[in-house]
Short mmCIF file of C-alpha atoms in Angstrom, two decimals:
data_model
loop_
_atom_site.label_atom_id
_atom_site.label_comp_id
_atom_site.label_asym_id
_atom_site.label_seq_id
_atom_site.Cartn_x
_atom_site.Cartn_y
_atom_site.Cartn_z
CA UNK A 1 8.79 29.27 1.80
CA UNK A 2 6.33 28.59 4.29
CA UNK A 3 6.64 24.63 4.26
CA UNK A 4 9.15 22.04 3.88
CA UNK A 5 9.62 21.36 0.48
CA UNK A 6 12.06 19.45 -1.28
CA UNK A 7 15.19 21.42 -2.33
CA UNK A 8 15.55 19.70 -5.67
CA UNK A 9 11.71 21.10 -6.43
CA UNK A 10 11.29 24.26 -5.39
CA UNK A 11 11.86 25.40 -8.87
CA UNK A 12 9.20 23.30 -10.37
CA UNK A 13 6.49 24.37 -8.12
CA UNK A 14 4.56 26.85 -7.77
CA UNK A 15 2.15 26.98 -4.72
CA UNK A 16 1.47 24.80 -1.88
CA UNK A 17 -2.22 24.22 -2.07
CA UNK A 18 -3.05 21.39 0.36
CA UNK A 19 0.23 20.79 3.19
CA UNK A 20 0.26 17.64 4.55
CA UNK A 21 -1.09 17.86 7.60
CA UNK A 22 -4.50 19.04 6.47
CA UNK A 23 -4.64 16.20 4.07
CA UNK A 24 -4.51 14.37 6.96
CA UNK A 25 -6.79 15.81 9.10
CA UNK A 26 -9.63 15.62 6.49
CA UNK A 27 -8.73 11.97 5.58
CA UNK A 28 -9.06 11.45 9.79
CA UNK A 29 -12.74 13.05 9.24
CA UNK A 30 -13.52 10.95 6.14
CA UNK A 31 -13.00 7.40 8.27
CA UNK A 32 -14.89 8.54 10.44
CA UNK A 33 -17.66 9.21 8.33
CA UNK A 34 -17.00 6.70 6.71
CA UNK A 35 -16.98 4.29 9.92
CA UNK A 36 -20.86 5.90 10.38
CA UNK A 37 -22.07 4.83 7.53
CA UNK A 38 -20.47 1.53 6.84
CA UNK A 39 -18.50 0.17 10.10
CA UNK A 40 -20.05 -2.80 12.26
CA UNK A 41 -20.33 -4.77 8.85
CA UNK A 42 -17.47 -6.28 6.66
CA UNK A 43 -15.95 -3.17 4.49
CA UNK A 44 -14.09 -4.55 2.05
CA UNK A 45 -12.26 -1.52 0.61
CA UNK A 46 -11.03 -1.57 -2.40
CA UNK A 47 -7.53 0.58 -3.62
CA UNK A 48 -7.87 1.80 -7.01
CA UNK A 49 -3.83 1.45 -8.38
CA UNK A 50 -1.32 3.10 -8.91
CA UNK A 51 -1.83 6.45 -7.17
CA UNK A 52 -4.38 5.62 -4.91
CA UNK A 53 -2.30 3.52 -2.28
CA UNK A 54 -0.56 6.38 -0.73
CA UNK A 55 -4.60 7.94 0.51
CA UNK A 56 -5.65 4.52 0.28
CA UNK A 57 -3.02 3.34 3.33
CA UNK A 58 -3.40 6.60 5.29
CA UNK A 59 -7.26 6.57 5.00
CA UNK A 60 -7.37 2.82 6.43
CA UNK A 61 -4.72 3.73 9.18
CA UNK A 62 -7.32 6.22 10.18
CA UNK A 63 -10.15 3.50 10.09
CA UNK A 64 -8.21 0.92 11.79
CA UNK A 65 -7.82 3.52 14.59
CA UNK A 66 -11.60 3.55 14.72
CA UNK A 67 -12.00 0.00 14.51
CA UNK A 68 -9.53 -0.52 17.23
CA UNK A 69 -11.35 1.49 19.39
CA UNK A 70 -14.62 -0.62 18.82
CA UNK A 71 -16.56 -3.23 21.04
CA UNK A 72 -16.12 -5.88 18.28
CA UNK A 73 -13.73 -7.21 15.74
CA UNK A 74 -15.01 -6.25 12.55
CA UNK A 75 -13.29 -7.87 9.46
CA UNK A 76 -12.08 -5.47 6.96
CA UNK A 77 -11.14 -7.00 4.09
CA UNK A 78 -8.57 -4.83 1.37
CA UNK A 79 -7.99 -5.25 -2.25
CA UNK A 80 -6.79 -3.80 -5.25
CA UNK A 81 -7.67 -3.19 -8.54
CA UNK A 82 -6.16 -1.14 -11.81
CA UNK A 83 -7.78 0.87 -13.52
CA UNK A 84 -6.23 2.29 -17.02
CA UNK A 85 -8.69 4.80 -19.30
CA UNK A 86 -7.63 5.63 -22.60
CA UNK A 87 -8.93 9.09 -24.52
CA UNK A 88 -8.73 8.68 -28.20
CA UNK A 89 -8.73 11.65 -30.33
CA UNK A 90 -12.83 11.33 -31.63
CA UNK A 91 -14.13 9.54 -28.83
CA UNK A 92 -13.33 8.88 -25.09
CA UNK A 93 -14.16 5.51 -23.65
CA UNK A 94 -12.88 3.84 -20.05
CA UNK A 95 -11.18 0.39 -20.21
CA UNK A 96 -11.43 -1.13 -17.18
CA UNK A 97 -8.90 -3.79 -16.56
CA UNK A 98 -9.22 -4.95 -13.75
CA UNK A 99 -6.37 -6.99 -11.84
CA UNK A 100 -5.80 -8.76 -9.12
CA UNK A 101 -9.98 -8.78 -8.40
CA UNK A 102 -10.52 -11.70 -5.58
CA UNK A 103 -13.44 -12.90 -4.96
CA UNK A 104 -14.61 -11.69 -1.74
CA UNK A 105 -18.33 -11.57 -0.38
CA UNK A 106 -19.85 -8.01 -1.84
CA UNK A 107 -21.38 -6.54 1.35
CA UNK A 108 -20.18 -2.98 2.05
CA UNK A 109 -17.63 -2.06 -0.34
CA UNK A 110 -16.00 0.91 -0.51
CA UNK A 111 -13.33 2.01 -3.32
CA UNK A 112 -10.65 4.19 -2.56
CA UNK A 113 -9.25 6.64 -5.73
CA UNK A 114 -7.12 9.58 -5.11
CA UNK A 115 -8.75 11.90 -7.72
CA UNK A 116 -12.11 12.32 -9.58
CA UNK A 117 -11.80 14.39 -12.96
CA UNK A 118 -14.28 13.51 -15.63
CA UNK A 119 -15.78 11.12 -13.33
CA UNK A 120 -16.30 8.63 -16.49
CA UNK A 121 -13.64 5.75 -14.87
CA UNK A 122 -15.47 5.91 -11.84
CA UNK A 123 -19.32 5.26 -13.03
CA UNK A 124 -17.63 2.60 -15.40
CA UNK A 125 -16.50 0.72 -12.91
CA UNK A 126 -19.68 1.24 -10.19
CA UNK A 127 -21.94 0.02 -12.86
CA UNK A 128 -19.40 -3.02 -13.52
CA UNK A 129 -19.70 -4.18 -9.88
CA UNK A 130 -23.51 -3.31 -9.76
CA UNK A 131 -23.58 -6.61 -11.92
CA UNK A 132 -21.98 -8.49 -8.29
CA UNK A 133 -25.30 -7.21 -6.43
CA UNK A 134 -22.94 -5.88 -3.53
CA UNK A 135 -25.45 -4.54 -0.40
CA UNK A 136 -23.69 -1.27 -0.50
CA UNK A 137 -21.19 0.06 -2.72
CA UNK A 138 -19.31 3.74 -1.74
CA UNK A 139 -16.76 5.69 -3.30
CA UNK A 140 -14.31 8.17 -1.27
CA UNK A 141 -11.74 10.59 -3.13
CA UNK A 142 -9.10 12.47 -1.87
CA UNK A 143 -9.56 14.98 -4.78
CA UNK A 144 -12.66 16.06 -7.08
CA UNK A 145 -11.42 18.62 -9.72
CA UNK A 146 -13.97 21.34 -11.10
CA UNK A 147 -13.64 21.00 -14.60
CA UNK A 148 -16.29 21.47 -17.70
CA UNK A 149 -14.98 17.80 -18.65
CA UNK A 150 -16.54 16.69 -15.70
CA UNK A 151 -19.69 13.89 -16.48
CA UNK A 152 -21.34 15.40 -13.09
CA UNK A 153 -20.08 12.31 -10.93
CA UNK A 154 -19.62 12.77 -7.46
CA UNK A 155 -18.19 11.15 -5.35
CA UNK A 156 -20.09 9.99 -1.91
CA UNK A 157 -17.14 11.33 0.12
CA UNK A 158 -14.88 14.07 -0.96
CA UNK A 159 -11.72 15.06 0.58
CA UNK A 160 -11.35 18.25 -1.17
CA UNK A 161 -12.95 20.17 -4.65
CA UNK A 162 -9.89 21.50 -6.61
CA UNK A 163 -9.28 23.83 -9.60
CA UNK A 164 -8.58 22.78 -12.52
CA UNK A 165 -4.82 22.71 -12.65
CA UNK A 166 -1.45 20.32 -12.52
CA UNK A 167 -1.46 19.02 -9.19
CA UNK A 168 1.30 16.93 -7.71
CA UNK A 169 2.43 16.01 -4.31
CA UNK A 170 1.42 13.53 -1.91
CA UNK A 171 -0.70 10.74 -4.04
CA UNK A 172 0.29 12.41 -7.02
CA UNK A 173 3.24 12.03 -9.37
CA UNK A 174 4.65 13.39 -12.60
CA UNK A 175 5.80 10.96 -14.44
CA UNK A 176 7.09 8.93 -11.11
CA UNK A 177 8.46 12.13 -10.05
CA UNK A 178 7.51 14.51 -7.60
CA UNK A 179 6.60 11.17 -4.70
CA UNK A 180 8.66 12.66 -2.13
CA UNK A 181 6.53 15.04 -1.85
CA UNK A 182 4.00 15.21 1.30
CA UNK A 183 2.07 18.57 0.37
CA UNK A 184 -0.20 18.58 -2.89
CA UNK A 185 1.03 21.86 -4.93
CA UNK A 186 0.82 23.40 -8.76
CA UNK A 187 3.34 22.55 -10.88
CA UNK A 188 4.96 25.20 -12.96
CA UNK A 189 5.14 25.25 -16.86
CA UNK A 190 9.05 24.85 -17.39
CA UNK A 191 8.82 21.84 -14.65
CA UNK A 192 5.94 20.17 -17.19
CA UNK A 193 8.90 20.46 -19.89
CA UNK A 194 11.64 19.40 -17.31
CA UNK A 195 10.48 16.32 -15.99
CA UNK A 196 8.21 15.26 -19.44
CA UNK A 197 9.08 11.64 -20.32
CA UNK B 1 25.01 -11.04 4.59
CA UNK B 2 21.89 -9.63 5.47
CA UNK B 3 21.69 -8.40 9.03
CA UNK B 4 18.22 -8.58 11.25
CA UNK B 5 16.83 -8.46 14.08
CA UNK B 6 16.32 -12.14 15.75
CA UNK B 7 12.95 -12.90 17.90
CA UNK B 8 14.38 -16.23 19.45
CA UNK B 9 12.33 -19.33 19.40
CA UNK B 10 11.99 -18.85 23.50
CA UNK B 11 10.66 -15.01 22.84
CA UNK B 12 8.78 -14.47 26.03
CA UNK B 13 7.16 -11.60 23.93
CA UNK B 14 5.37 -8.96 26.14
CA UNK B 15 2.27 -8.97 28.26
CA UNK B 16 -0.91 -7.83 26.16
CA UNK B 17 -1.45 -5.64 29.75
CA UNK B 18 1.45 -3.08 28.60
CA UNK B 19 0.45 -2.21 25.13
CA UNK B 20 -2.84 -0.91 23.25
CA UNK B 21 -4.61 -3.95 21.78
CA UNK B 22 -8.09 -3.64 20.57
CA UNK B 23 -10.20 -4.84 23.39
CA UNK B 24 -11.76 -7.40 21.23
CA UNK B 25 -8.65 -9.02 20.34
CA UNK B 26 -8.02 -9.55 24.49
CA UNK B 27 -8.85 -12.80 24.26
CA UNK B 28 -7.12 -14.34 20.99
CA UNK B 29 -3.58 -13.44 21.66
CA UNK B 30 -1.22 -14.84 23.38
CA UNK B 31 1.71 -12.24 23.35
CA UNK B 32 2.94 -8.72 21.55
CA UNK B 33 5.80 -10.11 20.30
CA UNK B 34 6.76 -7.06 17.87
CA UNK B 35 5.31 -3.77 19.27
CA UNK B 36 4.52 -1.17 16.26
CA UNK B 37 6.79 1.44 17.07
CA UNK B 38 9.94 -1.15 17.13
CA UNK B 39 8.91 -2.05 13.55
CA UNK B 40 8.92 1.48 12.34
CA UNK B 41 12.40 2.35 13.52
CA UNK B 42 13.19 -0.89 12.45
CA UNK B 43 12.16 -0.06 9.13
CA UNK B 44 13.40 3.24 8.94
CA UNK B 45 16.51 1.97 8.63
CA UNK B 46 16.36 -0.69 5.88
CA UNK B 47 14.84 2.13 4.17
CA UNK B 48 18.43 3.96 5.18
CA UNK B 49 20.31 0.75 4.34
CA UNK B 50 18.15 0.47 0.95
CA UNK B 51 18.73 4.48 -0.40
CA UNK B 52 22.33 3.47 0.39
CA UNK B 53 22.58 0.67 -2.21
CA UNK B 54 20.10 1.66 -4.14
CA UNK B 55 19.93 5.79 -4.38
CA UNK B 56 20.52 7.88 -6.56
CA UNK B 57 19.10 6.02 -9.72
CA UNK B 58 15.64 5.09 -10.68
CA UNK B 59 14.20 2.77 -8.17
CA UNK B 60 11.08 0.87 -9.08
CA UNK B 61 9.73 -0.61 -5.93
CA UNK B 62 7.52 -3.64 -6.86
CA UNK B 63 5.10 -4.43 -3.14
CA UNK B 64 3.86 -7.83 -3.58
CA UNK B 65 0.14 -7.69 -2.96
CA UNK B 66 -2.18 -8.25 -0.70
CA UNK B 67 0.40 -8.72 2.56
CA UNK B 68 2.55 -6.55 1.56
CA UNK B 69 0.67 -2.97 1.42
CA UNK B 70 1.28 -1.84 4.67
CA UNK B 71 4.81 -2.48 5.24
CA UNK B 72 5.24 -1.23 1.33
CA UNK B 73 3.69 1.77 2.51
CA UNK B 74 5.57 2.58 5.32
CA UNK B 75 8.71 1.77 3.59
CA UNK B 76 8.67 4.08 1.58
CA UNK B 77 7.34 6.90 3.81
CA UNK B 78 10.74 6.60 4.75
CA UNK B 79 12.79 5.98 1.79
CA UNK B 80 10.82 9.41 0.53
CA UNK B 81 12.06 11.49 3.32
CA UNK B 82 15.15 10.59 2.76
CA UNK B 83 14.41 11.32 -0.48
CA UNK B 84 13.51 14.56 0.16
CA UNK B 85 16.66 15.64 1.43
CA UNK B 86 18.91 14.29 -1.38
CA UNK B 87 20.80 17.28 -3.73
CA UNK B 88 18.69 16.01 -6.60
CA UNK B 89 15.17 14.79 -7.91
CA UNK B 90 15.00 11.23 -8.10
CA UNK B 91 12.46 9.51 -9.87
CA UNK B 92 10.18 6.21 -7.61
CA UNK B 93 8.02 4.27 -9.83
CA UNK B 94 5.65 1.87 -7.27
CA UNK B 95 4.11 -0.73 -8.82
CA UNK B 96 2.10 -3.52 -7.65
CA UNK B 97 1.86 -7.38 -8.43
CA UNK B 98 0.14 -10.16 -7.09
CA UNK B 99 2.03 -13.64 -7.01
CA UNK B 100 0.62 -17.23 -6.79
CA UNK B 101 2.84 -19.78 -7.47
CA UNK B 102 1.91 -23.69 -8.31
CA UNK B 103 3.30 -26.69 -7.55
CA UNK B 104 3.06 -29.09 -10.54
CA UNK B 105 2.73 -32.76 -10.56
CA UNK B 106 6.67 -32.78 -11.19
CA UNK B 107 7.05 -30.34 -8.33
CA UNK B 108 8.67 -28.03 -9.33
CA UNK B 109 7.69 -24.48 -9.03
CA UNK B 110 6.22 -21.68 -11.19
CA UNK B 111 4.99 -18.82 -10.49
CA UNK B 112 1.89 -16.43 -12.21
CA UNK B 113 2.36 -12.70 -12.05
CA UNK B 114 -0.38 -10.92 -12.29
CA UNK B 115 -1.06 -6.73 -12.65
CA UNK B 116 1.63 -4.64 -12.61
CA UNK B 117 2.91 -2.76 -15.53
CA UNK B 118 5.09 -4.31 -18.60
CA UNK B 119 7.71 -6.33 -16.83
CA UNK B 120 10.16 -5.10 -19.79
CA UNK B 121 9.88 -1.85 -18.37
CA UNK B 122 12.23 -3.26 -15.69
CA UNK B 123 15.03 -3.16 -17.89
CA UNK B 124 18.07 -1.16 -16.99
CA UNK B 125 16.72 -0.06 -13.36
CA UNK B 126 17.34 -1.13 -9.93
CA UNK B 127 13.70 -3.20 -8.91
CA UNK B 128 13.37 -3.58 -5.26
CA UNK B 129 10.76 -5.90 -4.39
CA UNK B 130 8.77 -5.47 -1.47
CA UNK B 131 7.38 -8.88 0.66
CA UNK B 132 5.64 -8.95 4.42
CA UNK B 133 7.10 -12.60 4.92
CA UNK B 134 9.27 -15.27 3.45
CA UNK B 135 8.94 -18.46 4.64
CA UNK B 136 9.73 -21.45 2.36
CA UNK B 137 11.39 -18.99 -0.10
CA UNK B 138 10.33 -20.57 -3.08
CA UNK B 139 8.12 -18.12 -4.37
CA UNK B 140 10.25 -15.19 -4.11
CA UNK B 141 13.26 -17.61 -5.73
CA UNK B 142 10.74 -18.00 -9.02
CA UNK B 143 10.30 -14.54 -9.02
CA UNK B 144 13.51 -13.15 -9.34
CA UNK B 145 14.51 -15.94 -11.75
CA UNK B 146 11.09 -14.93 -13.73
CA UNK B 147 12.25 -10.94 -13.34
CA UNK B 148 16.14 -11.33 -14.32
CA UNK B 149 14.94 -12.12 -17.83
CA UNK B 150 13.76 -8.83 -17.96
CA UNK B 151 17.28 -7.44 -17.69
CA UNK B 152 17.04 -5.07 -14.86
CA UNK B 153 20.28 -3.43 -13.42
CA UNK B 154 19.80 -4.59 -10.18
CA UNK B 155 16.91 -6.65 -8.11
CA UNK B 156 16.94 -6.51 -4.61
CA UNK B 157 14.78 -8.22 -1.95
CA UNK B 158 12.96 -6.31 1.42
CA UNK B 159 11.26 -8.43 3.50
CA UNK B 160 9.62 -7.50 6.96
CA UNK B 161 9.76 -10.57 7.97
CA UNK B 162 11.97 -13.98 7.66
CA UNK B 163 10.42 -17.54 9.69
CA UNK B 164 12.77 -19.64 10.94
CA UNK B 165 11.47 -22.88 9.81
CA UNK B 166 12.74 -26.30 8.81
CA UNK B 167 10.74 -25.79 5.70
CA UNK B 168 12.83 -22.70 4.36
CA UNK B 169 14.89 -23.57 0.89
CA UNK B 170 17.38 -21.68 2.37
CA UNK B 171 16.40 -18.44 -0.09
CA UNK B 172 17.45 -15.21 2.40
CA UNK B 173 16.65 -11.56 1.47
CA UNK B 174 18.80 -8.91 0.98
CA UNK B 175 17.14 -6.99 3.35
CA UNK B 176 15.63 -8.50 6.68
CA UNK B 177 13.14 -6.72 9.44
CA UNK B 178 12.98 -9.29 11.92
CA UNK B 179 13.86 -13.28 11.88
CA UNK B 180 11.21 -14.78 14.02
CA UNK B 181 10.01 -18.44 15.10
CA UNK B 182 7.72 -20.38 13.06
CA UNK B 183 4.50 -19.24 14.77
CA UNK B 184 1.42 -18.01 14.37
CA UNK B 185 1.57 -14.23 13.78
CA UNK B 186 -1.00 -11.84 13.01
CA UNK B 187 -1.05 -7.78 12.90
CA UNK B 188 0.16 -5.20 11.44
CA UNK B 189 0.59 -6.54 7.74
CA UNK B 190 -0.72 -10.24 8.90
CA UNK B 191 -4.34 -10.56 8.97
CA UNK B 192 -6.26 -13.80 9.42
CA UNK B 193 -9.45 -14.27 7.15
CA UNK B 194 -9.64 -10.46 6.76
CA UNK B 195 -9.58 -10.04 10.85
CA UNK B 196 -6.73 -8.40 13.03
CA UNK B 197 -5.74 -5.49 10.58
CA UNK B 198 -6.25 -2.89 13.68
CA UNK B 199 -3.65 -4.53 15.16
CA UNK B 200 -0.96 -2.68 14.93
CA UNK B 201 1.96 -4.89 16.90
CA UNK B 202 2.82 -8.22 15.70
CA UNK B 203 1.22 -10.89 17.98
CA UNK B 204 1.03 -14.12 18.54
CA UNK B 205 -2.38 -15.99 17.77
CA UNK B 206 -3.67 -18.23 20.12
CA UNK B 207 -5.32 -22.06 19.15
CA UNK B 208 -8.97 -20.90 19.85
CA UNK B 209 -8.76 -18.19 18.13
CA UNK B 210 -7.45 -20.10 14.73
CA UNK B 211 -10.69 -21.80 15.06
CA UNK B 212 -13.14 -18.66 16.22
CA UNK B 213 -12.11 -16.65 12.66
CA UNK B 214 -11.87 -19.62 10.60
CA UNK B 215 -13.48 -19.03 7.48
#
């Protein structure tokens, strides 16, 4: 009762564990670290799809801010790639497909995901583009869950470590549900039945 | 009839003096012809016009890539709050799709979808499709001829932007930002060669800059 929260969803959730605003102001810090390690050269940042637009397009906002505010006009270059991972029943393995890849000169790229969980996608892909000899290649999450399924990965920024439960809100849906939400929350059991495909 | 809001060919635009414009950009533009905060509100309500049509049922919002991010994005920050204060829950797919479209020796158009999910998933829901600019049209008319053989219930077109140019096919969205002159524009969703994306107004771009950021 302390936020604003959809009135068609307050049933289905249980806590607000990141509000909005705080999302915010740690994606404003990220840039900005971001912008210290990498700005002055060409960033071309690249959106892992389908949930990471919604950080991916608030995280740049915060980064064009930063390059607006520069002596020179840097060239920042954005693309976007999907990634889909499939977990069989014996084994686990990461298929990368990769869409809409452009070629565009690998100097400081930096890929954008909304959440880390096993970490597995993510080294699949860095050692993919290792093969493209970028000059610097960087990875920023919104989310990093702590989970024993976890290959040790880490990301080299991190919005914020999370427990190991259903999240949704803000860059995460449940089954498309659950986008009109701003503030990242738990979702309850009976909601997991309610809005299962 | 799609309504908009029309930047005449004459726009005067506004002095770079009474805005924000990176100061590195000082030199390269010739006017703010679109200030940011004009396209929000501007925005806000096609999203309002959009829910209107549209609400209530399973939208799938398809943002035609690369242009079309940032507009997609603040689209629907707005169709979500409005959203948010509906009775019920209502279920937004995004998806994402890049376009390039050919012209064969026998000119005629086709057009190569690529990403996105199935396009069969389409069936039976309203698809709004999300562009930064039309200008001849013809890309967005192979589109929705190559997406109505998916049998959706309804496809609708949102476009920031419309040029008025002799080259249109005459194609029109159903949903229009602005109708503006057949310039050279950059900002907000317009870059050039990957430069001007911290500009947040729409501008014009002036002849030495085309050639300073050419590629």
């Amino acid at each position: 009762e302390l936020f604003c929260v959809p009135r068609h969803y307050e049933s289905d959730l249980d806590k607000v564990i990141i509000p909005h605003g705080l999302i915010m102001d740690r994606t404003e810090r990220l840039a900005r670290d971001i912008i210290r390690d990498m700005g002055g050269h060409h960033i071309v940042a690249l959106c892992v799809l389908k949930g990471g637009y919604k950080f991916f397009a608030d995280l740049l906002d915060y980064i064009k801010v930063l390059n607006h505010n520069s002596d020179k006009s840097v060239p920042l270059t954005v693309d976007f790639i999907r990634v889909k991972s499939y977990c069989w029943l014996t084994r686990s393995y990461t298929n990368l497909i990769i869409y809409l890849f452009s070629f565009f000169p690998l100097q400081n790229v930096l890929i954008v995901e909304d959440i880390v969980e096993t970490g597995r996608t993510m080294q699949t892909l860095l050692s993919l583009l290792s093969e493209c000899n970028p000059k610097m290649v960087k990875v920023v999450s919104l989310l990093v869950k702590r989970t024993p399924r976890s290959s040790g990965y880490r990301p080299d920024y991190i919005g914020f470590e999370v427990p190991d439960a259903f999240l949704v809100g803000y860059a995460l849906d449940y089954n498309e549900y659950f986008r009109d939400l701003c503030h990242i929350c738990i979702l309850n059991d009976q909601a997991k039945e309610k809005y299962k495909v």
